[in-house]
Amino acid sequence: MNIPSLMSMSPSVALITGASSGIGLALTQHLLHKNWHVVLADINPPPPSSSLPTDRTLFIPCDVSSWNAQASLFSTAFAWHQRLDFAALNAGIDDRDDIFHSLSRSIESPPSKPNMKTFEVNLLAVYYGIKLFAHYASLNPVPGGKIVITASAAGLYALPAIPQYSATKHGLVGLTRALAPQAAAHNISINAICPAMVQTGLAPPGLMEGFPAEHTTPMETVLRAFDELMDEGRAWNGQVVEAAQGELWYRSQCEPLGSARESMEFMVREKAELWGEVYRERNVGFAREFGGKEER
Ligand SMILES: NC(=O)c1ccc[n+]([C@@H]2O[C@H](COP(=O)([O-])OP(=O)(O)OC[C@H]3O[C@@H](n4cnc5c(N)ncnc54)[C@H](O)[C@@H]3O)[C@@H](O)[C@H]2O)c1
């Protein structure tokens, strides 16, 4: 008779940020159907109509843009079943400032400090989430786990109406590709999905109404992207997957051209070890020295 391992005795646990609406809520329901236990993190509670099973879900109110709030979220989430197998770093908002349409054209009225909440929620909070997940995943019965970041098609194509959003989503694409090789050494995968327009609560009134159904991306396509990126067999890492209408496209980085090809080949491939040597110790030192100062 097989003695069940510690891993198989305790349920797989997912943590989803921005889980009370749209993509996060759909992913919560999807994982519950696959017998996961799910920690829902959001500034708002899930709607009562979502009828979540109380024995397999844990809602933790959390503003992910606060380091302290996210640190407490991850600590509570891990304590639930002493493991965290998957994190969907999904919470996101659209733009919260304007540069060119709000010029005062008066020397007496210089601009005030811009609202950078979009960067705090979409980019900084994801970095916080990766750092926290890496810590708790290293304490799993079998160390390791999977992260899927919700970037956006706006991380591949700049959207002029929402430059803050576009910048943060491009940032997430770069973060995914840059961190994945280091994560792999710790049995952690980091991938990103880049959905085109999906029917959710994200866009302001009027935008979705202007989109014919055939130009929106069904939630099923987005969930298929999550399924593929979480699939043990495929073992994806560092992938950026565009989800548009019914299709998924695994997008590679832009190819260097001409003389850039040679320099990039030299810089990234031949000198990879040198980059590691020069930065590893130094960055660990910076991180230690900073030690949580200026906490939010
Ligand atoms: N809907 C789309 O067309 C689309 C396309 C591409 C990418 N995305 C991305 O998908 C992700 C989910 O968005 P959605 O479309 O489901 O929108 P949504 O507005 O329906 O859901 C976002 C959720 O994030 C929560 N949230 C916002 N700020 C938060 C914070 N500071 N801390 C914790 N939770 C917070 C909201 O309360 C909400 O429940 C976002 O990152 C978004 O940028 C959406």
Coordinates of C-alpha atoms and ligand atoms in Angstrom, one line a residue:
M1 CA 0.0 0.0 0.0
N2 CA 1.3 3.5 -0.9
I3 CA 1.8 5.8 2.0
P4 CA 0.5 9.2 0.7
S5 CA 3.2 11.8 0.7
L6 CA 2.9 15.0 2.6
M7 CA 2.3 16.9 -0.7
S8 CA -0.6 14.7 -1.7
M9 CA -2.3 14.9 1.8
S10 CA -2.5 18.7 1.8
P11 CA -4.5 20.5 -0.9
S12 CA -2.7 22.6 -3.6
V13 CA -3.1 26.3 -2.6
A14 CA -3.3 29.2 -5.0
L15 CA -3.2 32.9 -4.1
I16 CA -4.9 35.2 -6.6
T17 CA -4.7 39.0 -6.3
G18 CA -7.5 41.1 -7.8
A19 CA -9.6 38.0 -7.2
S20 CA -13.0 39.6 -6.6
S21 CA -13.8 40.6 -10.1
G22 CA -13.2 39.8 -13.8
I23 CA -10.2 37.6 -14.7
G24 CA -9.2 37.0 -11.0
L25 CA -12.7 35.8 -10.1
A26 CA -13.0 33.7 -13.2
L27 CA -9.6 32.1 -12.4
T28 CA -10.7 31.5 -8.8
Q29 CA -13.8 29.6 -10.0
H30 CA -11.8 27.7 -12.6
L31 CA -9.2 26.5 -10.0
L32 CA -11.9 25.6 -7.5
H33 CA -13.4 23.3 -10.2
K34 CA -10.0 21.6 -10.4
N35 CA -10.0 21.1 -6.6
W36 CA -7.6 23.8 -5.6
H37 CA -7.9 25.8 -2.4
V38 CA -7.8 29.5 -3.2
V39 CA -6.8 32.6 -1.3
L40 CA -8.5 35.6 -2.7
A41 CA -6.8 38.9 -2.2
D42 CA -8.5 42.1 -3.2
I43 CA -9.4 45.6 -1.9
N44 CA -13.1 44.6 -2.3
P45 CA -14.8 41.4 -1.2
P46 CA -16.0 38.9 -3.9
P47 CA -19.7 39.4 -4.8
P48 CA -22.2 37.2 -2.9
S49 CA -23.4 35.9 -6.2
S50 CA -20.0 34.1 -6.7
S51 CA -21.1 31.6 -3.9
L52 CA -17.6 30.5 -3.1
P53 CA -17.2 27.3 -1.0
T54 CA -16.1 28.6 2.4
D55 CA -14.1 25.4 3.2
R56 CA -11.9 25.9 0.1
T57 CA -11.6 29.7 -0.1
L58 CA -10.0 32.3 2.1
F59 CA -10.7 36.0 1.3
I60 CA -8.1 38.4 2.7
P61 CA -8.7 42.1 2.2
C62 CA -5.5 43.5 0.9
D63 CA -4.2 46.6 -1.0
V64 CA -1.4 44.9 -2.9
S65 CA 0.4 48.2 -3.4
S66 CA 1.3 48.2 0.3
W67 CA 4.4 46.0 1.1
N68 CA 3.2 45.5 4.7
A69 CA -0.3 44.5 3.6
Q70 CA 1.1 42.0 1.0
A71 CA 3.6 40.6 3.5
S72 CA 0.8 39.9 5.9
L73 CA -1.3 38.5 3.1
F74 CA 1.3 35.9 2.1
S75 CA 2.1 35.0 5.7
T76 CA -1.6 34.3 6.4
A77 CA -2.1 32.5 3.1
F78 CA 0.9 30.2 3.7
A79 CA -0.2 29.5 7.3
W80 CA -3.6 28.2 6.0
H81 CA -2.2 24.9 4.7
Q82 CA 1.5 25.4 5.3
R83 CA 2.1 25.7 1.5
L84 CA 1.6 28.0 -1.5
D85 CA 1.8 26.3 -4.9
F86 CA 0.7 29.0 -7.2
A87 CA 0.3 32.8 -7.3
A88 CA -1.6 34.7 -10.0
L89 CA -0.3 38.3 -9.6
N90 CA -3.3 39.7 -11.3
A91 CA -4.6 42.9 -9.6
G92 CA -4.5 45.9 -12.0
I93 CA -5.9 49.3 -12.6
D94 CA -5.9 51.7 -15.6
D95 CA -4.4 55.2 -15.7
R96 CA -4.7 57.7 -12.8
D97 CA -2.9 60.7 -14.3
D98 CA -2.6 62.8 -17.5
I99 CA 0.3 64.8 -18.8
F100 CA -0.6 66.5 -22.1
H101 CA -4.3 67.2 -21.8
S102 CA -3.9 68.9 -18.5
L103 CA -1.2 71.5 -19.2
S104 CA -2.0 74.7 -17.4
R105 CA 0.0 76.9 -19.9
S106 CA 0.6 79.3 -16.9
I107 CA 3.9 80.0 -15.3
E108 CA 2.0 80.4 -12.0
S109 CA 0.6 76.9 -12.1
P110 CA 3.4 74.3 -12.4
P111 CA 2.2 70.7 -12.4
S112 CA 1.5 69.0 -9.1
K113 CA 3.0 65.6 -8.3
P114 CA 1.3 63.0 -10.5
N115 CA -0.7 60.1 -9.2
M116 CA 1.4 57.0 -9.7
K117 CA -1.0 54.5 -8.2
T118 CA -1.0 52.6 -11.5
F119 CA 2.7 51.9 -11.2
E120 CA 2.3 50.9 -7.5
V121 CA -0.6 48.5 -8.2
N122 CA 0.4 47.1 -11.6
L123 CA 4.2 46.9 -11.3
L124 CA 5.6 47.5 -7.8
A125 CA 3.0 45.2 -6.2
V126 CA 3.8 42.4 -8.7
Y127 CA 7.5 42.7 -7.7
Y128 CA 6.5 42.5 -4.0
G129 CA 4.4 39.5 -4.8
I130 CA 7.2 37.7 -6.6
K131 CA 9.6 38.4 -3.7
L132 CA 7.1 37.1 -1.1
F133 CA 6.1 34.1 -3.2
A134 CA 9.8 33.1 -3.7
H135 CA 10.2 33.1 0.1
Y136 CA 7.1 31.1 1.0
A137 CA 7.5 28.7 -2.0
S138 CA 11.0 27.8 -0.6
L139 CA 9.2 26.6 2.6
N140 CA 6.8 24.3 0.7
P141 CA 7.0 20.6 1.5
V142 CA 8.6 20.3 -1.9
P143 CA 10.2 23.7 -2.5
G144 CA 9.0 25.6 -5.6
G145 CA 5.9 26.8 -7.3
K146 CA 4.4 28.7 -10.2
I147 CA 3.7 32.4 -10.8
V148 CA 1.5 33.7 -13.6
I149 CA 1.5 37.5 -14.0
T150 CA -1.4 39.2 -15.7
A151 CA 0.3 41.7 -18.1
S152 CA -1.7 42.8 -21.1
A153 CA -1.7 43.3 -24.8
A154 CA -0.8 46.8 -23.8
G155 CA 2.5 45.3 -22.6
L156 CA 3.2 44.4 -26.2
Y157 CA 1.6 47.3 -28.1
A158 CA 1.6 50.8 -26.6
L159 CA -1.9 52.2 -26.1
P160 CA -1.7 56.0 -26.4
A161 CA -4.9 56.6 -24.3
I162 CA -3.3 54.8 -21.3
P163 CA 0.4 55.4 -21.2
Q164 CA 0.8 54.6 -17.5
Y165 CA -0.9 51.3 -18.0
S166 CA 1.1 50.6 -21.1
A167 CA 4.4 51.3 -19.3
T168 CA 3.6 49.1 -16.4
K169 CA 2.5 46.2 -18.6
H170 CA 5.6 46.5 -20.7
G171 CA 7.5 46.5 -17.4
L172 CA 5.8 43.2 -16.4
V173 CA 6.8 41.6 -19.7
G174 CA 10.5 42.6 -19.1
L175 CA 10.3 41.5 -15.5
T176 CA 9.0 38.1 -16.5
R177 CA 11.7 37.5 -19.0
A178 CA 14.5 38.8 -16.8
L179 CA 13.6 37.0 -13.6
A180 CA 12.6 33.6 -15.1
P181 CA 16.1 32.1 -15.4
Q182 CA 17.0 32.9 -11.7
A183 CA 13.6 31.6 -10.6
A184 CA 14.1 28.3 -12.4
A185 CA 17.1 27.6 -10.2
H186 CA 14.6 27.6 -7.2
N187 CA 12.1 25.4 -8.9
I188 CA 9.8 28.4 -9.5
S189 CA 8.4 29.4 -12.9
I190 CA 7.3 32.9 -13.9
N191 CA 5.2 33.4 -16.9
A192 CA 2.9 36.3 -18.1
I193 CA -0.3 36.5 -20.0
C194 CA -1.1 39.4 -22.3
P195 CA -4.9 39.4 -22.9
A196 CA -6.5 41.7 -25.5
M197 CA -9.9 43.3 -24.5
V198 CA -11.8 41.1 -22.1
Q199 CA -15.3 41.9 -20.6
T200 CA -14.6 42.8 -17.0
G201 CA -15.0 45.7 -14.6
L202 CA -11.6 47.3 -15.6
A203 CA -12.5 49.7 -18.4
P204 CA -14.4 52.9 -17.8
P205 CA -18.0 53.1 -18.9
G206 CA -18.4 53.6 -22.7
L207 CA -15.3 51.7 -23.8
M208 CA -16.6 48.1 -23.8
E209 CA -19.8 49.3 -25.4
G210 CA -17.8 50.5 -28.4
F211 CA -16.3 47.0 -28.9
P212 CA -18.0 44.6 -31.2
A213 CA -18.1 41.1 -29.5
E214 CA -15.9 39.7 -32.3
H215 CA -13.0 42.0 -31.2
T216 CA -13.2 41.0 -27.5
T217 CA -11.3 38.0 -26.0
P218 CA -13.5 35.4 -24.3
M219 CA -12.6 34.5 -20.7
E220 CA -12.2 30.9 -21.9
T221 CA -9.2 31.9 -23.9
V222 CA -7.6 33.7 -20.9
L223 CA -8.3 30.6 -18.7
R224 CA -6.7 28.4 -21.4
A225 CA -3.6 30.5 -21.2
F226 CA -3.5 30.0 -17.4
D227 CA -4.0 26.2 -17.8
E228 CA -1.1 26.0 -20.3
L229 CA 1.2 28.1 -18.2
M230 CA 0.4 26.0 -15.1
D231 CA 0.7 22.7 -16.9
E232 CA 3.3 20.5 -15.2
G233 CA 4.1 18.6 -18.4
R234 CA 4.9 21.7 -20.4
A235 CA 7.0 23.3 -17.6
W236 CA 6.9 26.8 -19.3
N237 CA 9.1 29.4 -17.8
G238 CA 9.7 33.0 -18.9
Q239 CA 6.9 32.8 -21.5
V240 CA 4.8 35.8 -22.5
V241 CA 1.5 34.6 -24.0
E242 CA -0.7 36.9 -25.9
A243 CA -4.4 35.9 -25.6
A244 CA -6.5 37.4 -28.4
Q245 CA -10.0 36.3 -29.3
G246 CA -9.7 32.5 -29.5
E247 CA -6.0 32.2 -29.9
L248 CA -2.8 32.0 -27.8
W249 CA 0.5 33.3 -29.1
Y250 CA 3.8 32.6 -27.4
R251 CA 5.7 35.8 -28.0
S252 CA 9.5 35.9 -28.2
Q253 CA 11.6 39.0 -27.6
C254 CA 12.3 41.3 -30.6
E255 CA 15.2 40.0 -32.6
P256 CA 18.4 42.2 -32.6
L257 CA 19.3 43.3 -36.2
G258 CA 22.6 44.0 -38.0
S259 CA 25.4 45.0 -35.7
A260 CA 23.1 44.9 -32.7
R261 CA 22.8 41.2 -33.2
E262 CA 26.5 40.7 -32.6
S263 CA 26.7 43.0 -29.6
M264 CA 23.6 41.4 -28.0
E265 CA 24.9 37.9 -28.6
F266 CA 28.1 38.9 -26.9
M267 CA 26.5 40.9 -24.1
V268 CA 23.7 38.5 -23.2
R269 CA 25.0 35.0 -24.0
E270 CA 28.8 35.0 -24.0
K271 CA 29.1 37.3 -21.0
A272 CA 26.2 35.9 -19.0
E273 CA 28.4 34.6 -16.3
L274 CA 30.2 37.9 -15.9
W275 CA 26.9 39.8 -15.5
G276 CA 25.9 37.3 -12.8
E277 CA 29.3 37.6 -11.0
V278 CA 29.3 41.4 -11.1
Y279 CA 25.7 41.9 -10.0
R280 CA 24.7 39.0 -7.7
E281 CA 26.8 39.8 -4.6
R282 CA 26.3 43.6 -5.1
N283 CA 22.5 43.3 -5.3
V284 CA 22.2 41.0 -2.3
G285 CA 24.3 43.6 -0.4
F286 CA 21.9 46.4 -1.5
A287 CA 18.9 44.4 -0.5
R288 CA 20.3 43.5 2.9
E289 CA 21.4 47.1 3.5
F290 CA 18.0 48.5 2.5
G291 CA 16.3 45.9 4.8
G292 CA 12.7 47.3 4.4
K293 CA 13.5 50.9 5.1
E294 CA 10.9 53.3 3.7
E295 CA 8.2 50.7 4.0
R296 CA 4.9 51.6 2.5
Ligands
LIG1 N1 -10.1 43.4 -19.0 C1 -9.2 43.5 -19.9 O1 -9.5 43.8 -21.1 C2 -7.8 43.2 -19.6 C3 -6.9 43.0 -20.7 C4 -5.5 42.7 -20.4 C5 -5.1 42.7 -19.1 N2 -6.0 42.9 -18.1 C6 -5.5 42.8 -16.7 O2 -6.2 41.8 -16.0 C7 -6.0 42.0 -14.6 C8 -7.4 41.9 -14.0 O3 -8.2 42.9 -14.4 P1 -9.8 42.7 -14.8 O4 -9.9 43.0 -16.3 O5 -10.2 41.4 -14.3 O6 -10.4 43.9 -14.1 P2 -11.4 44.0 -12.9 O7 -11.4 45.5 -12.6 O8 -12.6 43.3 -13.2 O9 -10.6 43.3 -11.7 C9 -9.5 43.8 -11.1 C10 -9.5 43.5 -9.6 O10 -8.4 44.1 -9.0 C11 -8.8 44.6 -7.7 N3 -7.8 45.6 -7.3 C12 -7.6 46.9 -7.8 N4 -6.6 47.5 -7.1 C13 -6.2 46.7 -6.2 C14 -5.3 46.8 -5.2 N5 -4.5 47.9 -4.9 N6 -5.1 45.7 -4.3 C15 -5.8 44.6 -4.5 N7 -6.7 44.4 -5.5 C16 -6.9 45.5 -6.3 C17 -10.1 45.2 -8.0 O11 -10.9 45.5 -6.8 C18 -10.8 44.2 -8.9 O12 -11.4 43.2 -8.1 C19 -5.4 43.4 -14.5 O13 -4.1 43.3 -14.2 C20 -5.6 44.0 -15.9 O14 -4.7 45.0 -16.2 C21 -7.3 43.1 -18.3

